[in-house]
Coordinates of C-alpha atoms and ligand atoms in Angstrom, one line a residue:
M15 CA 0.0 0.0 0.0
I16 CA 1.6 3.3 -1.1
R17 CA 0.9 6.3 1.0
A18 CA -0.1 9.6 -0.5
F19 CA 2.5 12.4 -0.4
E20 CA 2.1 14.6 2.6
K21 CA 2.7 17.7 0.6
P22 CA 1.4 18.2 -2.9
I23 CA 3.7 17.3 -5.8
Y24 CA 2.9 19.8 -8.5
V25 CA 3.7 19.4 -12.1
T26 CA 6.4 22.1 -11.8
R27 CA 8.0 24.5 -9.3
P28 CA 10.1 27.4 -10.3
F29 CA 13.8 27.4 -9.6
L30 CA 14.8 30.4 -7.4
P31 CA 18.3 31.7 -6.9
P32 CA 19.5 32.0 -3.2
L33 CA 17.6 34.8 -1.6
A34 CA 20.8 36.6 -0.5
E35 CA 21.9 36.8 -4.1
F36 CA 18.7 38.2 -5.3
S37 CA 18.5 40.7 -2.4
Q38 CA 22.0 41.9 -3.4
G39 CA 20.7 42.5 -6.9
L40 CA 17.7 44.3 -5.6
E41 CA 20.0 46.7 -3.7
E42 CA 21.3 48.0 -7.1
I43 CA 17.7 48.7 -8.2
W44 CA 17.0 50.5 -4.9
E45 CA 20.0 52.6 -5.5
T46 CA 19.4 53.5 -9.1
R47 CA 15.6 53.6 -8.8
W48 CA 15.6 52.5 -12.4
L49 CA 12.7 50.0 -12.5
T50 CA 11.9 49.7 -16.2
N51 CA 12.5 51.4 -19.7
D52 CA 15.8 49.9 -20.9
G53 CA 17.5 49.9 -17.5
P54 CA 21.1 48.8 -16.8
I55 CA 20.1 45.3 -15.7
L56 CA 18.0 44.7 -18.8
R57 CA 21.0 45.8 -20.9
R58 CA 23.3 43.4 -19.0
F59 CA 20.7 40.6 -19.5
T60 CA 20.4 41.4 -23.2
Q61 CA 24.2 41.1 -23.5
A62 CA 24.3 37.8 -21.6
L63 CA 21.7 36.5 -24.0
C64 CA 23.6 37.7 -27.0
N65 CA 26.6 35.7 -25.7
F66 CA 24.4 32.7 -24.9
F67 CA 22.8 32.6 -28.4
E68 CA 25.9 33.8 -30.2
T69 CA 24.1 36.6 -32.0
D70 CA 23.3 40.3 -31.6
N71 CA 19.7 39.8 -32.9
V72 CA 18.1 39.6 -29.5
C73 CA 15.1 41.4 -28.1
L74 CA 13.5 41.0 -24.7
F75 CA 9.8 41.4 -23.7
N76 CA 7.7 41.2 -20.6
N77 CA 6.2 37.9 -21.8
G78 CA 6.4 35.4 -24.6
T79 CA 2.8 36.0 -25.9
L80 CA 3.5 39.7 -26.6
A81 CA 6.9 38.8 -28.0
L82 CA 5.2 36.5 -30.5
Q83 CA 2.4 38.9 -31.3
I84 CA 4.9 41.7 -31.9
A85 CA 7.2 39.4 -34.0
L86 CA 4.3 38.6 -36.4
Q87 CA 3.4 42.3 -36.7
G88 CA 7.0 43.4 -37.1
M89 CA 7.6 40.8 -39.8
G90 CA 4.4 41.9 -41.6
I91 CA 2.9 38.4 -41.6
S92 CA -0.7 38.3 -42.9
G93 CA -3.2 36.0 -44.7
E94 CA -2.8 32.4 -43.6
V95 CA -0.2 30.8 -41.4
I96 CA 0.2 27.0 -41.1
T97 CA 0.5 25.9 -37.5
T98 CA -0.1 23.2 -35.0
P99 CA -3.2 22.6 -32.8
F100 CA -1.1 20.8 -30.2
T101 CA 0.3 23.7 -28.3
F102 CA -0.5 26.2 -25.6
V103 CA -3.3 28.5 -26.7
A104 CA -1.0 31.6 -26.9
T105 CA 0.6 30.3 -30.1
T106 CA -2.8 30.7 -31.9
H107 CA -3.8 33.8 -30.0
A108 CA -0.7 35.6 -31.4
L109 CA -2.0 34.9 -34.9
F110 CA -5.5 36.0 -34.1
W111 CA -4.4 39.3 -32.6
N112 CA -2.7 40.0 -35.9
K113 CA -5.9 39.1 -37.9
I114 CA -4.0 36.1 -39.4
R115 CA -6.0 32.9 -40.2
P116 CA -4.5 29.8 -38.5
V117 CA -4.4 26.7 -40.7
F118 CA -4.1 23.8 -38.3
V119 CA -2.4 20.7 -39.6
D120 CA -1.4 17.4 -37.9
I121 CA 1.7 16.6 -35.9
E122 CA 4.1 13.7 -36.2
P123 CA 3.7 10.8 -33.7
E124 CA 7.2 10.6 -32.2
Y125 CA 7.8 14.1 -30.8
Y126 CA 4.5 15.7 -31.5
T127 CA 5.9 18.5 -33.7
L128 CA 4.3 19.7 -37.0
D129 CA 4.2 17.0 -39.7
P130 CA 6.1 18.6 -42.6
E131 CA 4.1 16.6 -45.2
K132 CA 0.9 18.0 -43.8
V133 CA 2.4 21.5 -43.9
E134 CA 3.2 21.2 -47.6
A135 CA -0.2 19.9 -48.4
A136 CA -1.9 22.9 -46.7
I137 CA 0.0 25.6 -48.6
T138 CA -2.4 28.0 -50.6
P139 CA -1.7 31.3 -52.4
W140 CA -2.6 33.0 -49.1
T141 CA 0.0 31.2 -47.0
T142 CA 2.7 33.6 -45.8
A143 CA 4.4 31.7 -43.0
I144 CA 4.8 28.5 -41.0
L145 CA 4.5 28.8 -37.2
A146 CA 5.9 25.6 -35.7
V147 CA 6.3 24.8 -32.0
H148 CA 9.2 22.9 -30.4
V149 CA 6.7 21.3 -28.2
Y150 CA 8.1 20.1 -24.8
G151 CA 11.5 21.4 -26.1
Y152 CA 11.7 18.7 -28.8
P153 CA 13.1 20.3 -31.9
C154 CA 10.8 20.3 -35.0
K155 CA 11.9 18.7 -38.2
L156 CA 14.2 21.7 -38.8
N157 CA 15.7 20.8 -42.1
V158 CA 12.5 19.7 -43.8
L159 CA 10.6 22.7 -42.7
A160 CA 13.4 25.0 -43.8
D161 CA 13.3 23.4 -47.2
I162 CA 9.5 23.8 -47.5
A163 CA 9.7 27.4 -46.4
R164 CA 12.5 28.1 -49.0
R165 CA 10.7 26.4 -51.9
H166 CA 7.4 28.2 -51.2
N167 CA 8.9 31.5 -50.2
L168 CA 7.4 31.4 -46.7
R169 CA 8.7 32.8 -43.4
L170 CA 9.6 30.1 -40.9
I171 CA 8.8 31.1 -37.3
Y172 CA 9.3 28.9 -34.2
D173 CA 7.4 29.1 -31.0
A174 CA 10.3 27.9 -28.9
A175 CA 8.6 28.8 -25.6
H176 CA 9.6 25.4 -24.2
A177 CA 13.1 25.2 -25.7
F178 CA 15.4 27.7 -24.0
G179 CA 18.9 26.1 -23.8
V180 CA 18.2 23.4 -26.4
R181 CA 21.1 22.9 -28.9
V182 CA 21.1 21.0 -32.1
G183 CA 24.5 20.0 -33.3
T184 CA 26.7 22.9 -32.4
K185 CA 24.0 25.5 -32.6
P186 CA 21.5 27.0 -30.2
I187 CA 18.0 26.2 -31.3
G188 CA 17.3 29.9 -31.9
H189 CA 19.5 29.8 -35.0
F190 CA 16.9 27.8 -37.0
G191 CA 14.2 29.5 -39.0
D192 CA 13.7 33.3 -39.4
L193 CA 12.7 33.9 -35.8
S194 CA 12.2 32.1 -32.6
M195 CA 10.2 33.1 -29.5
F196 CA 11.2 31.8 -26.0
S197 CA 9.0 32.2 -23.0
F198 CA 10.6 32.9 -19.6
H199 CA 7.4 32.3 -17.7
A200 CA 7.8 30.9 -14.1
T201 CA 6.5 27.5 -15.2
K202 CA 9.4 27.1 -17.7
S203 CA 12.6 25.2 -16.8
Y204 CA 14.4 28.6 -17.3
H205 CA 12.5 31.7 -16.3
S206 CA 12.6 35.4 -15.3
M207 CA 9.2 35.2 -13.4
E208 CA 7.5 36.4 -16.6
G209 CA 9.4 37.2 -19.8
G210 CA 9.8 36.6 -23.5
L211 CA 12.7 36.7 -25.9
L212 CA 13.0 36.9 -29.7
I213 CA 16.0 35.7 -31.6
F214 CA 15.9 36.5 -35.3
K215 CA 18.0 36.3 -38.5
E216 CA 17.4 39.7 -40.0
A217 CA 19.3 42.4 -38.1
G218 CA 17.0 45.0 -39.6
L219 CA 14.1 43.7 -37.6
K220 CA 15.6 44.8 -34.2
G221 CA 14.7 48.5 -34.6
T222 CA 11.0 47.6 -35.5
L223 CA 10.7 45.3 -32.5
D224 CA 12.2 47.9 -30.2
Y225 CA 9.7 50.4 -31.4
L226 CA 6.7 48.0 -31.2
K227 CA 7.4 47.0 -27.6
N228 CA 7.7 50.7 -26.4
F229 CA 4.7 52.5 -27.9
G230 CA 6.5 53.2 -31.1
F231 CA 8.7 55.9 -29.5
K232 CA 11.8 56.9 -31.5
N233 CA 12.6 59.7 -29.1
E234 CA 10.7 62.0 -26.7
E235 CA 8.8 63.7 -29.5
E236 CA 8.5 61.1 -32.3
V237 CA 6.2 58.1 -32.4
V238 CA 6.9 56.2 -35.6
M239 CA 4.5 53.3 -35.3
P240 CA 1.5 52.3 -33.2
G241 CA 3.4 50.2 -30.7
T242 CA 2.2 48.7 -27.5
N243 CA 3.8 48.3 -24.1
A244 CA 5.7 45.0 -23.8
K245 CA 8.9 46.0 -22.1
M246 CA 10.7 43.7 -19.6
N247 CA 11.3 45.4 -16.2
E248 CA 14.5 45.4 -14.1
I249 CA 13.3 42.9 -11.6
Q250 CA 12.5 40.4 -14.3
A251 CA 15.9 41.0 -15.9
L252 CA 17.6 40.5 -12.5
M253 CA 15.8 37.1 -12.1
G254 CA 16.7 36.2 -15.7
I255 CA 20.4 36.9 -15.2
Q256 CA 20.6 35.1 -11.9
V257 CA 18.7 32.0 -13.0
L258 CA 20.9 31.8 -16.1
Q259 CA 23.9 31.2 -13.9
Y260 CA 22.2 28.0 -12.6
L261 CA 21.0 26.7 -16.0
D262 CA 23.5 23.9 -16.3
E263 CA 22.7 22.6 -12.8
I264 CA 19.0 22.8 -13.4
V265 CA 19.3 20.9 -16.7
Q266 CA 21.5 18.2 -15.1
K267 CA 19.0 17.6 -12.3
R268 CA 16.1 17.5 -14.8
A269 CA 18.1 15.0 -16.9
R270 CA 18.5 12.7 -14.0
I271 CA 14.8 12.9 -13.2
T272 CA 13.9 12.2 -16.9
E273 CA 16.2 9.2 -16.9
L274 CA 14.7 7.7 -13.8
Y275 CA 11.1 8.2 -15.1
R276 CA 12.0 6.6 -18.4
Q277 CA 13.8 3.7 -16.7
M278 CA 10.9 3.0 -14.3
L279 CA 8.0 3.5 -16.7
R280 CA 9.3 2.0 -20.0
D281 CA 8.1 -1.5 -19.3
I282 CA 4.7 -0.7 -17.9
P283 CA 2.1 -1.9 -20.5
G284 CA 0.2 0.9 -22.1
I285 CA 2.7 3.7 -21.2
H286 CA 4.3 5.2 -24.3
L287 CA 7.4 7.4 -24.0
T288 CA 9.0 9.6 -26.7
P289 CA 11.9 7.9 -28.4
P290 CA 15.3 8.2 -26.7
S291 CA 17.0 11.5 -27.3
S292 CA 19.4 11.9 -30.3
P293 CA 23.1 12.4 -29.3
D294 CA 23.1 15.4 -31.6
I295 CA 20.6 17.2 -29.5
L296 CA 21.1 18.8 -26.1
Y297 CA 17.7 18.7 -24.4
T298 CA 16.7 20.7 -21.3
H299 CA 14.1 18.2 -20.1
A300 CA 11.4 20.9 -19.8
Y301 CA 8.5 18.4 -19.5
M302 CA 7.9 14.7 -18.9
P303 CA 5.2 13.7 -21.3
I304 CA 3.7 10.1 -21.3
E305 CA 1.0 8.7 -23.5
I306 CA -1.6 6.3 -22.0
N307 CA -3.1 3.6 -24.1
E308 CA -6.2 2.9 -22.2
T309 CA -6.7 -0.7 -23.4
E310 CA -3.2 -1.8 -22.4
F311 CA -2.8 0.3 -19.3
R312 CA -6.4 -0.7 -18.3
M313 CA -7.1 2.8 -17.2
S314 CA -7.7 6.0 -19.2
R315 CA -5.5 9.0 -19.2
D316 CA -8.3 11.0 -17.4
E317 CA -8.6 8.3 -14.8
L318 CA -4.9 8.2 -14.1
H319 CA -4.9 12.0 -13.9
E320 CA -7.6 11.8 -11.2
E321 CA -6.1 8.8 -9.4
L322 CA -2.8 10.5 -9.0
K323 CA -4.5 13.4 -7.3
K324 CA -5.6 11.0 -4.5
Y325 CA -1.8 10.5 -3.9
N326 CA -1.3 14.3 -3.9
V327 CA 0.4 14.1 -7.3
F328 CA -0.7 16.8 -9.8
S329 CA 0.0 15.9 -13.4
R330 CA -1.3 18.0 -16.3
K331 CA -3.3 17.1 -19.5
Y332 CA -0.9 19.3 -21.4
F333 CA -2.1 19.8 -24.3
Y334 CA -5.7 18.9 -24.1
P335 CA -8.0 19.9 -25.7
L336 CA -6.5 20.8 -29.1
I337 CA -6.6 24.6 -29.8
C338 CA -9.1 24.2 -32.6
D339 CA -11.6 22.7 -30.1
Y340 CA -11.6 25.7 -27.8
A341 CA -14.9 27.7 -28.1
C342 CA -13.1 30.7 -29.6
Y343 CA -11.5 28.7 -32.4
R344 CA -14.3 26.3 -33.2
N345 CA -15.4 28.4 -36.2
V346 CA -12.0 28.1 -37.8
S347 CA -12.4 25.6 -40.7
V348 CA -9.9 22.7 -40.3
K349 CA -9.4 20.5 -43.4
D350 CA -6.8 18.2 -41.9
P351 CA -8.4 15.3 -39.9
L352 CA -5.7 15.9 -37.3
T353 CA -5.6 12.1 -36.6
I354 CA -2.4 12.0 -34.6
A355 CA -3.0 15.3 -32.8
R356 CA -6.4 14.1 -31.6
R357 CA -5.1 10.7 -30.5
V358 CA -2.2 12.3 -28.6
A359 CA -4.4 15.0 -27.0
D360 CA -6.6 12.2 -25.6
R361 CA -3.7 10.2 -24.2
I362 CA -1.1 12.7 -23.1
L363 CA -0.2 13.4 -19.5
T364 CA 2.8 15.4 -18.3
L365 CA 4.3 14.3 -15.0
P366 CA 5.9 16.4 -12.3
I367 CA 9.4 17.6 -13.2
Y368 CA 11.5 20.3 -11.6
D369 CA 15.0 20.6 -10.3
A370 CA 14.1 20.3 -6.7
L371 CA 12.0 17.1 -7.2
E372 CA 13.7 14.3 -5.2
L373 CA 14.6 11.2 -7.1
S374 CA 13.0 9.2 -4.3
D375 CA 9.7 11.1 -5.0
V376 CA 10.1 10.3 -8.7
E377 CA 10.4 6.6 -7.7
T378 CA 7.3 6.8 -5.6
I379 CA 5.3 8.4 -8.4
C380 CA 6.4 5.6 -10.8
E381 CA 5.5 3.0 -8.1
I382 CA 2.0 4.6 -7.8
I383 CA 1.5 4.5 -11.5
L384 CA 2.6 0.8 -11.6
S385 CA 0.4 -0.1 -8.7
L386 CA -2.6 1.6 -10.4
H387 CA -2.0 -0.5 -13.5
R388 CA -1.6 -3.7 -11.5
G389 CA -4.7 -3.0 -9.5
R390 CA -6.7 -2.8 -12.7
R391 CA -5.1 -5.9 -14.2
H392 CA -6.0 -7.7 -11.0
E393 CA -9.6 -6.5 -11.0
S394 CA -10.0 -7.6 -14.6
Q395 CA -9.1 -11.2 -13.7
F396 CA -12.1 -11.6 -11.5
Ligands
LIG428 C1 4.0 26.9 -26.5 C2 3.8 28.2 -25.8 N1 3.7 29.3 -26.5 C3 3.5 30.5 -25.9 C4 3.5 30.6 -24.5 C5 3.3 31.9 -23.9 O1 4.3 32.4 -23.2 P1 4.1 33.4 -22.0 O2 3.5 32.7 -20.9 O3 5.5 33.8 -21.6 O4 3.3 34.6 -22.5 C6 3.6 29.5 -23.8 C7 3.6 29.4 -22.3 O5 3.4 30.0 -21.4 C8 3.7 28.2 -24.4 O6 3.8 27.1 -23.7

């Protein structure tokens, strides 16, 4: 009989730098009284990210959603954009706010990213871009998508909200496509409490993005475009700089947790894991997704989600439902049957993962899952 955890185990908990370190950083802010508007800490953070991504084409925002909205506007994207329905709703909202029609196509079954064949089949004369998501931090089919974009003269934009720190070969993931957006929300493996980042190819875009996030101000007397307010403040930047120093440590801890989950879950009937990671890719283990095959596991994903709560374990049905099934997008016509996306959305569950999660707790979570499966198998024999 496995006992419930005394304290809830949430799907994620943010990493926090030592309080003394953060307080020291705050002292500088108290001294300068510079809270926002391109302050000294934001500039240092920007420089640190330029080094991290090995590019000067870097722009920080107060969150990832506004960063993506502004990116689409700054790049002049219009008409139709081919995208995935298996993502967080902000991906599609960013299109909607720019009056762009989302064209949802299916995902591939291994890592749940956009299926390039489906992308190609959905291109029309109105298509201007592909908006793909490195969902859970798994890189999309980068080369195939780049080839499609080049052949059809489309812009290739990545929602890399989950993929900060991921590297492919020798390159940071932000080097692929025309532009990538990273979210620094508190729930992400790397965060600045709230925050967003754009990394882009075209250096000329920087000026436009800087205007758009600051009301369109060029100077005190000139407003050159109808911008909005999406600036990152100094306290966010301070958190961002400090958490960055711990990134390797955070990723290593997450890697150990992932490894243990995979080891303990892989032989349980009805639990499907993503294929082992390619040696060419540096993952950051942002999420721990599993798929539940109800027939083999003898319990549905929804039941498992509920049963785990009884043990004080809070998993997430991330991403369910598909974006096109939300009330506000039900009127968007979807031609692709979305066979894989629908199957995955009905089966997916993300398990708790964060740097401070004890390996012994991961073991207990796996034992609970195994015991739930065994319980059902046992019941079915009578
Ligand atoms: C895939 C994806 N896109 C966009 C966002 C929006 O980012 P933010 O919360 O920083 O606005 C998130 C998450 O929060 C996300 O998971």
